[in-house]
Amino acid sequence: MPAIKLRVNGREAAAEVDERTLLSTFLREQLDLTGTHVGCDTSQCGACTVDIDGITAKSCAMFAWQADGAAITTIEGLADGDKLHPMQAAFREHHGLQCGFCTPGMVMTAVDFAKRNPDPSDDEIRHALEGNICRCTGYHFIVDAIRTGAKAMRG
Amino acid sequence: MYPFDVKIPTDLAAARKAFEDADDGLFLAGGQTLIPVMKQRLAMPGTVIALERISDLAGIKAGGSEITIGAMTRHAAVAADPDIAKAIPALAKLAGGIGDPQVRNRGTIGGSLANNDPAADYPAAALGLGATIITDKREIAVDQFFKGMFETALDAGEIITAVRFPMPECAAYVKLQHPATRFAMVGVMVAKVGSTVRVAVTGAAPSVFRATEMEAALTLKFEPNALDGITIAADGLNNDIHASREYRAHLIGVLARRAAQEAIS
């Protein structure tokens, strides 16, 4: 079994993983970071989106051993103690969720997007969400939340 | 998924040796197709040989009248590269329209070409622009590369190391995207490279192909209306719940006109 070492939300993690273990499974079952959701498990829905060395990826479409040496941020790593990340606060303010299942992936995608595009148009926001599916179809408030969150992030 | 062994070589020689030593080896590039397919047990490799730690396989080099893209270069890197945006903007746009942002962060040009999915975008870019596929053993002209559905001219164990694109006079890629999978229902790349016009169609047939009648018409006159009166036969085109073969045949004409228009504007 491959032995891996990585940083997750600023903390060192070391483990032996089965070759077949997906990164999403590793985060959820070996590190108990269950904020990363597995929606479709076919790499379409984006609920499992995490940040790996500064870029987003679907953690169900990666093996855990591929993240050896990487620095990963999951939804649990965004808030500063009790203080929500500005994007999380914006999702709360705009109620950018219905059932909430897709929300961790939406927020992770939105944070990465807003870093690259601090002042996005609504059209750009909608295109940025092409890899994240909300089965409640509550996209409108999600777009509102990302517009506000991006503004808060640029300060 | 069935159990498999993992090899993570850091150079091509080790990757080749891993393949030779493996019972049933398969190379892993970006994994955006292979990993989902392994979950479905449609692929059951005995050994997965990951190419991502071979550092000189990724990167973009512009020189003279050509751009060379390393096989492990991610779609997002091609989409954002300033040299490609300047020399072959149609290629940057195509790369920026593959899948979704997360997929573009992981998927690679070499993986896409080696897989030759009937609805993938990069085969249209390679065939439409007249690229050369560079492997660890040889160079393959793109017209000899795609052999059929998910089939290429690559030998067992042969590794794509880079893809070389000539800089076209003009080019454009237009596709109609499936709204859920983001794959091309049909995508058409129209390019003028030197005095040669090439029209490559993806998504419509079991493998990417050149629309030669359209190429001849556009060679005489590089304008959308040069394609008036040309119809593509529906026989042999893909027919599924997303689009009938007749609709796909129609789309080829519509999208080729749009691509020709975009190429000259």
Short mmCIF file of C-alpha atoms in Angstrom, two decimals:
data_model
loop_
_atom_site.label_atom_id
_atom_site.label_comp_id
_atom_site.label_asym_id
_atom_site.label_seq_id
_atom_site.Cartn_x
_atom_site.Cartn_y
_atom_site.Cartn_z
CA MET A 1 0.00 0.00 0.00
CA PRO A 2 1.34 3.45 -0.86
CA ALA A 3 2.42 5.59 2.09
CA ILE A 4 1.52 9.25 1.68
CA LYS A 5 2.29 12.49 3.51
CA LEU A 6 0.37 15.65 2.85
CA ARG A 7 -0.93 18.81 4.51
CA VAL A 8 -4.66 19.10 4.94
CA ASN A 9 -6.03 22.42 6.20
CA GLY A 10 -2.59 23.31 7.52
CA ARG A 11 -2.03 20.08 9.45
CA GLU A 12 0.32 17.29 8.53
CA ALA A 13 -1.26 13.97 7.70
CA ALA A 14 0.52 10.70 7.03
CA ALA A 15 -1.16 7.43 6.19
CA GLU A 16 -1.01 4.23 4.27
CA VAL A 17 -3.73 4.03 1.67
CA ASP A 18 -5.07 1.27 -0.53
CA GLU A 19 -4.19 1.88 -4.18
CA ARG A 20 -7.91 2.21 -4.94
CA THR A 21 -8.68 4.79 -2.26
CA LEU A 22 -10.02 7.97 -3.81
CA LEU A 23 -8.92 11.28 -2.34
CA SER A 24 -12.56 11.98 -1.36
CA THR A 25 -12.74 8.67 0.53
CA PHE A 26 -9.41 9.33 2.25
CA LEU A 27 -10.53 12.78 3.43
CA ARG A 28 -13.89 11.53 4.67
CA GLU A 29 -13.08 8.15 6.12
CA GLN A 30 -9.43 8.34 7.20
CA LEU A 31 -9.30 12.00 8.25
CA ASP A 32 -12.98 12.31 9.26
CA LEU A 33 -13.33 15.46 7.16
CA THR A 34 -16.88 14.74 6.08
CA GLY A 35 -17.53 18.26 4.79
CA THR A 36 -16.25 17.07 1.41
CA HIS A 37 -19.36 15.46 -0.03
CA VAL A 38 -19.64 12.67 -2.55
CA GLY A 39 -22.69 13.30 -4.68
CA CYS A 40 -22.49 11.45 -7.96
CA ASP A 41 -19.14 9.65 -7.64
CA THR A 42 -18.90 9.93 -11.44
CA SER A 43 -16.92 13.21 -11.41
CA GLN A 44 -19.80 15.31 -12.71
CA CYS A 45 -21.48 16.97 -9.70
CA GLY A 46 -18.52 18.73 -8.06
CA ALA A 47 -19.74 18.28 -4.44
CA CYS A 48 -16.32 16.74 -3.70
CA THR A 49 -14.34 19.77 -4.94
CA VAL A 50 -11.25 20.58 -2.87
CA ASP A 51 -8.23 22.84 -3.36
CA ILE A 52 -4.97 21.05 -4.13
CA ASP A 53 -1.84 23.21 -4.23
CA GLY A 54 -3.91 26.22 -5.24
CA ILE A 55 -6.14 24.67 -7.87
CA THR A 56 -9.52 23.01 -7.54
CA ALA A 57 -10.14 19.40 -8.42
CA LYS A 58 -12.85 16.83 -7.94
CA SER A 59 -11.49 14.64 -5.15
CA CYS A 60 -13.56 11.67 -6.35
CA ALA A 61 -11.61 11.73 -9.63
CA MET A 62 -8.20 11.42 -7.96
CA PHE A 63 -6.52 8.64 -6.05
CA ALA A 64 -5.34 9.55 -2.57
CA TRP A 65 -1.76 8.63 -3.51
CA GLN A 66 -1.80 11.26 -6.25
CA ALA A 67 -2.01 13.89 -3.48
CA ASP A 68 1.24 12.72 -1.85
CA GLY A 69 3.20 15.85 -0.92
CA ALA A 70 0.33 18.22 -1.69
CA ALA A 71 -1.27 20.94 0.42
CA ILE A 72 -5.03 20.50 0.46
CA THR A 73 -7.76 22.80 1.66
CA THR A 74 -11.23 21.40 2.26
CA ILE A 75 -14.38 23.22 3.28
CA GLU A 76 -13.34 22.70 6.93
CA GLY A 77 -10.20 24.74 6.30
CA LEU A 78 -11.84 27.95 5.11
CA ALA A 79 -13.20 29.49 8.32
CA ASP A 80 -10.90 31.28 10.77
CA GLY A 81 -12.06 29.73 14.04
CA ASP A 82 -15.66 30.85 14.49
CA LYS A 83 -15.33 33.50 11.80
CA LEU A 84 -16.71 32.30 8.49
CA HIS A 85 -14.72 32.83 5.30
CA PRO A 86 -16.26 35.78 3.39
CA MET A 87 -17.57 33.38 0.74
CA GLN A 88 -19.21 31.18 3.38
CA ALA A 89 -20.74 34.29 4.97
CA ALA A 90 -22.08 35.38 1.59
CA PHE A 91 -23.71 31.99 0.99
CA ARG A 92 -25.34 32.32 4.42
CA GLU A 93 -26.46 35.90 3.79
CA HIS A 94 -28.04 35.10 0.41
CA HIS A 95 -29.27 31.67 1.43
CA GLY A 96 -27.24 30.25 -1.46
CA LEU A 97 -28.47 26.74 -0.77
CA GLN A 98 -31.61 24.69 -0.45
CA CYS A 99 -30.77 21.22 0.85
CA GLY A 100 -27.12 22.20 1.25
CA PHE A 101 -25.58 19.01 -0.08
CA CYS A 102 -23.75 20.65 -2.98
CA THR A 103 -22.71 23.67 -0.89
CA PRO A 104 -19.19 22.60 0.16
CA GLY A 105 -18.21 22.07 -3.47
CA MET A 106 -19.92 25.26 -4.57
CA VAL A 107 -18.05 27.28 -1.93
CA MET A 108 -14.67 25.70 -2.76
CA THR A 109 -15.17 26.43 -6.47
CA ALA A 110 -16.36 29.97 -5.70
CA VAL A 111 -13.35 30.80 -3.51
CA ASP A 112 -10.90 29.63 -6.18
CA PHE A 113 -12.83 31.46 -8.90
CA ALA A 114 -13.00 34.73 -6.96
CA LYS A 115 -9.23 34.62 -6.35
CA ARG A 116 -8.65 34.50 -10.11
CA ASN A 117 -11.52 36.79 -11.05
CA PRO A 118 -12.10 39.28 -8.21
CA ASP A 119 -14.84 41.27 -9.98
CA PRO A 120 -16.80 38.75 -12.06
CA SER A 121 -19.90 39.27 -14.18
CA ASP A 122 -22.92 37.05 -13.54
CA ASP A 123 -22.21 35.30 -16.82
CA GLU A 124 -18.65 34.50 -15.70
CA ILE A 125 -19.96 33.22 -12.35
CA ARG A 126 -22.42 30.88 -14.10
CA HIS A 127 -19.67 29.52 -16.37
CA ALA A 128 -17.42 29.01 -13.34
CA LEU A 129 -20.10 26.75 -11.86
CA GLU A 130 -20.20 24.38 -14.84
CA GLY A 131 -18.53 21.68 -12.76
CA ASN A 132 -20.91 22.01 -9.81
CA ILE A 133 -24.46 20.70 -9.94
CA CYS A 134 -27.24 21.71 -7.54
CA ARG A 135 -30.06 19.18 -7.80
CA CYS A 136 -32.40 21.55 -5.95
CA THR A 137 -31.64 23.86 -8.92
CA GLY A 138 -31.13 26.81 -6.58
CA TYR A 139 -28.55 28.45 -8.78
CA HIS A 140 -29.87 31.99 -8.67
CA PHE A 141 -29.09 32.62 -4.99
CA ILE A 142 -25.75 30.84 -5.42
CA VAL A 143 -24.81 33.34 -8.11
CA ASP A 144 -25.91 36.20 -5.83
CA ALA A 145 -23.80 34.75 -3.03
CA ILE A 146 -20.69 34.43 -5.19
CA ARG A 147 -21.03 38.01 -6.45
CA THR A 148 -21.20 39.23 -2.84
CA GLY A 149 -18.50 36.85 -1.65
CA ALA A 150 -16.11 37.95 -4.40
CA LYS A 151 -16.69 41.58 -3.44
CA ALA A 152 -16.01 40.80 0.23
CA MET A 153 -12.84 38.90 -0.69
CA ARG A 154 -11.42 41.79 -2.71
CA GLY A 155 -12.08 43.98 0.37
CA MET B 1 -12.70 -1.05 -8.64
CA TYR B 2 -10.62 -4.19 -8.84
CA PRO B 3 -7.23 -4.18 -7.05
CA PHE B 4 -4.23 -2.91 -8.96
CA ASP B 5 -0.60 -2.02 -8.37
CA VAL B 6 0.73 1.50 -8.67
CA LYS B 7 3.99 2.68 -10.20
CA ILE B 8 5.01 6.33 -10.09
CA PRO B 9 8.06 6.69 -12.36
CA THR B 10 9.97 9.96 -12.51
CA ASP B 11 11.43 9.47 -15.99
CA LEU B 12 10.36 7.91 -19.28
CA ALA B 13 12.77 4.98 -19.06
CA ALA B 14 11.27 3.96 -15.72
CA ALA B 15 7.76 4.38 -17.13
CA ARG B 16 8.61 2.08 -20.04
CA LYS B 17 10.16 -0.47 -17.73
CA ALA B 18 7.09 -0.36 -15.45
CA PHE B 19 4.93 -1.12 -18.48
CA GLU B 20 7.16 -3.99 -19.61
CA ASP B 21 7.19 -5.49 -16.11
CA ALA B 22 3.43 -5.15 -15.66
CA ASP B 23 0.97 -7.88 -16.47
CA ASP B 24 -1.66 -5.51 -17.73
CA GLY B 25 -0.28 -1.98 -17.42
CA LEU B 26 -2.13 1.22 -18.18
CA PHE B 27 -0.75 4.76 -18.15
CA LEU B 28 -2.56 7.35 -16.02
CA ALA B 29 -2.35 10.96 -17.25
CA GLY B 30 -4.89 13.39 -15.78
CA GLY B 31 -7.29 10.62 -14.83
CA GLN B 32 -10.48 12.47 -15.71
CA THR B 33 -11.60 9.62 -17.94
CA LEU B 34 -9.59 6.67 -16.66
CA ILE B 35 -10.54 6.96 -12.99
CA PRO B 36 -14.32 7.14 -13.62
CA VAL B 37 -13.97 4.27 -16.11
CA MET B 38 -12.08 2.19 -13.54
CA LYS B 39 -14.86 2.82 -11.03
CA GLN B 40 -17.30 1.38 -13.54
CA ARG B 41 -14.99 -1.60 -14.04
CA LEU B 42 -14.85 -0.85 -17.74
CA ALA B 43 -11.07 -0.60 -17.31
CA MET B 44 -9.34 -3.13 -15.08
CA PRO B 45 -5.59 -2.54 -15.30
CA GLY B 46 -3.28 -4.77 -13.29
CA THR B 47 -0.86 -1.89 -12.87
CA VAL B 48 -1.54 1.84 -13.07
CA ILE B 49 1.56 3.75 -14.18
CA ALA B 50 1.13 7.41 -13.27
CA LEU B 51 2.92 9.83 -15.59
CA GLU B 52 2.40 12.98 -13.51
CA ARG B 53 5.76 12.96 -11.72
CA ILE B 54 7.74 12.92 -14.97
CA SER B 55 8.49 16.62 -14.90
CA ASP B 56 9.64 17.26 -18.47
CA LEU B 57 6.32 16.00 -19.88
CA ALA B 58 4.48 19.22 -18.99
CA GLY B 59 5.04 22.66 -20.45
CA ILE B 60 4.47 24.85 -23.51
CA LYS B 61 7.16 25.98 -25.93
CA ALA B 62 6.58 28.51 -28.69
CA GLY B 63 9.22 28.80 -31.39
CA GLY B 64 9.33 29.79 -35.03
CA SER B 65 6.05 28.83 -36.63
CA GLU B 66 5.17 26.10 -34.16
CA ILE B 67 3.92 25.56 -30.63
CA THR B 68 4.84 22.40 -28.76
CA ILE B 69 2.72 21.33 -25.81
CA GLY B 70 3.97 18.69 -23.39
CA ALA B 71 1.68 15.69 -23.08
CA MET B 72 0.99 16.22 -19.36
CA THR B 73 0.06 19.89 -19.80
CA ARG B 74 -3.33 20.49 -18.21
CA HIS B 75 -6.20 21.98 -20.21
CA ALA B 76 -6.30 25.01 -17.88
CA ALA B 77 -2.62 25.74 -18.65
CA VAL B 78 -3.25 25.65 -22.41
CA ALA B 79 -6.32 27.87 -22.01
CA ALA B 80 -4.34 30.45 -20.01
CA ASP B 81 -1.07 30.44 -21.96
CA PRO B 82 -0.22 33.84 -23.49
CA ASP B 83 1.80 32.37 -26.40
CA ILE B 84 -1.07 30.09 -27.43
CA ALA B 85 -3.60 32.90 -26.99
CA LYS B 86 -1.54 34.96 -29.44
CA ALA B 87 -0.56 32.31 -31.98
CA ILE B 88 -3.54 29.91 -31.95
CA PRO B 89 -6.41 31.58 -30.08
CA ALA B 90 -8.79 28.88 -31.33
CA LEU B 91 -6.74 26.29 -29.44
CA ALA B 92 -6.80 28.33 -26.22
CA LYS B 93 -10.58 28.70 -26.57
CA LEU B 94 -11.03 24.99 -27.25
CA ALA B 95 -8.96 24.04 -24.18
CA GLY B 96 -10.91 26.54 -22.05
CA GLY B 97 -14.17 24.92 -23.10
CA ILE B 98 -13.34 21.31 -22.24
CA GLY B 99 -15.50 19.84 -19.47
CA ASP B 100 -15.60 22.21 -16.52
CA PRO B 101 -13.03 24.16 -14.47
CA GLN B 102 -12.13 21.27 -12.16
CA VAL B 103 -11.72 18.84 -15.07
CA ARG B 104 -9.54 21.38 -16.93
CA ASN B 105 -7.29 21.59 -13.86
CA ARG B 106 -6.52 17.87 -14.04
CA GLY B 107 -7.10 16.67 -17.62
CA THR B 108 -4.17 16.61 -20.05
CA ILE B 109 -3.74 16.97 -23.80
CA GLY B 110 -1.76 13.73 -24.08
CA GLY B 111 -4.37 11.79 -22.16
CA SER B 112 -7.18 13.16 -24.31
CA LEU B 113 -5.42 12.29 -27.58
CA ALA B 114 -4.35 8.81 -26.43
CA ASN B 115 -7.93 8.08 -25.30
CA ASN B 116 -9.51 9.36 -28.55
CA ASP B 117 -13.02 9.63 -27.16
CA PRO B 118 -15.44 10.12 -30.07
CA ALA B 119 -16.77 13.32 -28.47
CA ALA B 120 -13.53 14.80 -27.10
CA ASP B 121 -12.39 18.26 -28.18
CA TYR B 122 -8.62 17.85 -28.52
CA PRO B 123 -8.80 15.30 -31.36
CA ALA B 124 -10.58 17.98 -33.41
CA ALA B 125 -7.83 20.47 -32.59
CA ALA B 126 -5.05 18.06 -33.51
CA LEU B 127 -6.67 16.88 -36.74
CA GLY B 128 -7.99 20.31 -37.71
CA LEU B 129 -4.70 22.10 -37.21
CA GLY B 130 -2.57 19.31 -38.65
CA ALA B 131 -0.59 18.58 -35.51
CA THR B 132 2.23 16.10 -35.05
CA ILE B 133 2.02 13.64 -32.16
CA ILE B 134 5.43 13.11 -30.59
CA THR B 135 5.98 9.90 -28.64
CA ASP B 136 8.91 8.34 -26.81
CA LYS B 137 9.68 6.42 -30.02
CA ARG B 138 8.70 8.50 -33.04
CA GLU B 139 6.69 11.34 -34.52
CA ILE B 140 3.25 10.55 -35.94
CA ALA B 141 1.49 12.87 -38.40
CA VAL B 142 -2.03 13.40 -37.10
CA ASP B 143 -3.62 12.09 -40.30
CA GLN B 144 -2.13 8.69 -39.40
CA PHE B 145 -2.93 8.90 -35.67
CA PHE B 146 -6.68 8.41 -35.12
CA LYS B 147 -7.73 4.89 -36.11
CA GLY B 148 -11.31 4.54 -34.85
CA MET B 149 -13.39 4.72 -31.70
CA PHE B 150 -10.94 4.93 -28.76
CA GLU B 151 -8.22 3.64 -31.11
CA THR B 152 -5.00 5.32 -32.14
CA ALA B 153 -1.77 4.44 -33.90
CA LEU B 154 0.03 4.17 -30.55
CA ASP B 155 1.72 0.82 -29.95
CA ALA B 156 1.29 -0.94 -26.61
CA GLY B 157 3.47 0.86 -24.10
CA GLU B 158 4.16 3.84 -26.38
CA ILE B 159 3.91 7.17 -24.53
CA ILE B 160 2.91 10.50 -26.03
CA THR B 161 5.46 13.05 -24.85
CA ALA B 162 4.28 16.19 -26.68
CA VAL B 163 2.10 17.56 -29.45
CA ARG B 164 3.41 20.02 -32.03
CA PHE B 165 0.98 22.46 -33.63
CA PRO B 166 1.73 24.63 -36.66
CA MET B 167 0.58 28.22 -36.30
CA PRO B 168 -2.41 28.69 -38.62
CA GLU B 169 -3.28 31.78 -40.67
CA CYS B 170 -6.65 31.55 -38.99
CA ALA B 171 -8.71 28.95 -37.18
CA ALA B 172 -11.83 28.55 -35.09
CA TYR B 173 -13.55 25.79 -33.13
CA VAL B 174 -17.29 25.78 -32.53
CA LYS B 175 -19.22 23.07 -30.75
CA LEU B 176 -22.66 22.31 -29.45
CA GLN B 177 -22.07 21.07 -25.94
CA HIS B 178 -24.12 18.47 -24.13
CA PRO B 179 -25.47 20.48 -21.19
CA ALA B 180 -24.73 17.83 -18.54
CA THR B 181 -21.58 16.01 -19.65
CA ARG B 182 -20.04 19.06 -21.42
CA PHE B 183 -18.91 16.73 -24.21
CA ALA B 184 -19.36 17.92 -27.79
CA MET B 185 -22.56 16.64 -29.43
CA VAL B 186 -20.75 17.91 -32.50
CA GLY B 187 -17.66 20.12 -32.67
CA VAL B 188 -15.99 21.50 -35.79
CA MET B 189 -12.49 22.93 -36.11
CA VAL B 190 -11.87 24.94 -39.27
CA ALA B 191 -8.29 26.03 -39.91
CA LYS B 192 -6.20 27.53 -42.69
CA VAL B 193 -2.59 26.44 -42.29
CA GLY B 194 -0.45 27.93 -45.03
CA SER B 195 -2.51 27.36 -48.16
CA THR B 196 -4.20 24.23 -46.79
CA VAL B 197 -7.68 24.30 -45.33
CA ARG B 198 -8.61 21.60 -42.83
CA VAL B 199 -12.03 20.87 -41.35
CA ALA B 200 -12.13 18.36 -38.49
CA VAL B 201 -15.35 17.07 -36.95
CA THR B 202 -15.68 15.51 -33.49
CA GLY B 203 -18.70 14.12 -31.65
CA ALA B 204 -20.52 13.14 -34.82
CA ALA B 205 -18.97 9.80 -35.74
CA PRO B 206 -17.19 6.92 -33.96
CA SER B 207 -13.93 8.87 -34.38
CA VAL B 208 -12.88 12.38 -35.33
CA PHE B 209 -12.75 12.84 -39.14
CA ARG B 210 -12.01 15.42 -41.84
CA ALA B 211 -14.87 16.85 -43.89
CA THR B 212 -13.01 16.81 -47.20
CA GLU B 213 -15.76 18.28 -49.37
CA MET B 214 -15.93 21.26 -47.05
CA GLU B 215 -12.15 21.58 -47.14
CA ALA B 216 -12.19 21.72 -50.94
CA ALA B 217 -14.90 24.38 -50.96
CA LEU B 218 -13.15 26.51 -48.35
CA THR B 219 -9.86 26.18 -50.22
CA LEU B 220 -11.47 27.86 -53.24
CA LYS B 221 -13.11 30.54 -51.13
CA PHE B 222 -12.58 30.85 -47.38
CA GLU B 223 -16.01 32.16 -46.47
CA PRO B 224 -19.00 30.58 -44.69
CA ASN B 225 -21.15 30.74 -47.82
CA ALA B 226 -18.62 28.59 -49.69
CA LEU B 227 -20.22 25.74 -47.72
CA ASP B 228 -23.70 26.40 -49.12
CA GLY B 229 -25.12 23.33 -50.79
CA ILE B 230 -22.75 20.89 -49.11
CA THR B 231 -24.59 18.27 -47.10
CA ILE B 232 -23.05 15.63 -44.89
CA ALA B 233 -24.48 12.13 -45.18
CA ALA B 234 -26.05 10.88 -41.96
CA ASP B 235 -25.05 7.27 -42.67
CA GLY B 236 -22.59 6.00 -40.09
CA LEU B 237 -22.92 8.99 -37.76
CA ASN B 238 -23.64 8.58 -34.05
CA ASN B 239 -27.27 8.09 -33.13
CA ASP B 240 -28.27 8.21 -29.46
CA ILE B 241 -30.79 9.67 -27.02
CA HIS B 242 -29.02 13.03 -27.21
CA ALA B 243 -29.16 13.51 -30.98
CA SER B 244 -30.18 11.54 -34.04
CA ARG B 245 -27.65 10.95 -36.80
CA GLU B 246 -29.65 13.27 -39.09
CA TYR B 247 -29.48 16.05 -36.49
CA ARG B 248 -25.75 15.54 -36.08
CA ALA B 249 -25.28 15.68 -39.86
CA HIS B 250 -27.19 18.96 -39.88
CA LEU B 251 -25.13 20.32 -36.98
CA ILE B 252 -21.88 19.71 -38.85
CA GLY B 253 -23.00 22.12 -41.57
CA VAL B 254 -24.24 24.75 -39.12
CA LEU B 255 -21.17 24.61 -36.90
CA ALA B 256 -18.73 24.54 -39.85
CA ARG B 257 -20.29 27.76 -41.18
CA ARG B 258 -20.05 29.37 -37.76
CA ALA B 259 -16.44 28.25 -37.40
CA ALA B 260 -15.53 29.59 -40.86
CA GLN B 261 -17.16 32.91 -39.95
CA GLU B 262 -15.35 33.09 -36.63
CA ALA B 263 -12.04 32.18 -38.29
CA ILE B 264 -12.18 35.14 -40.69
CA SER B 265 -13.53 37.70 -38.23
#
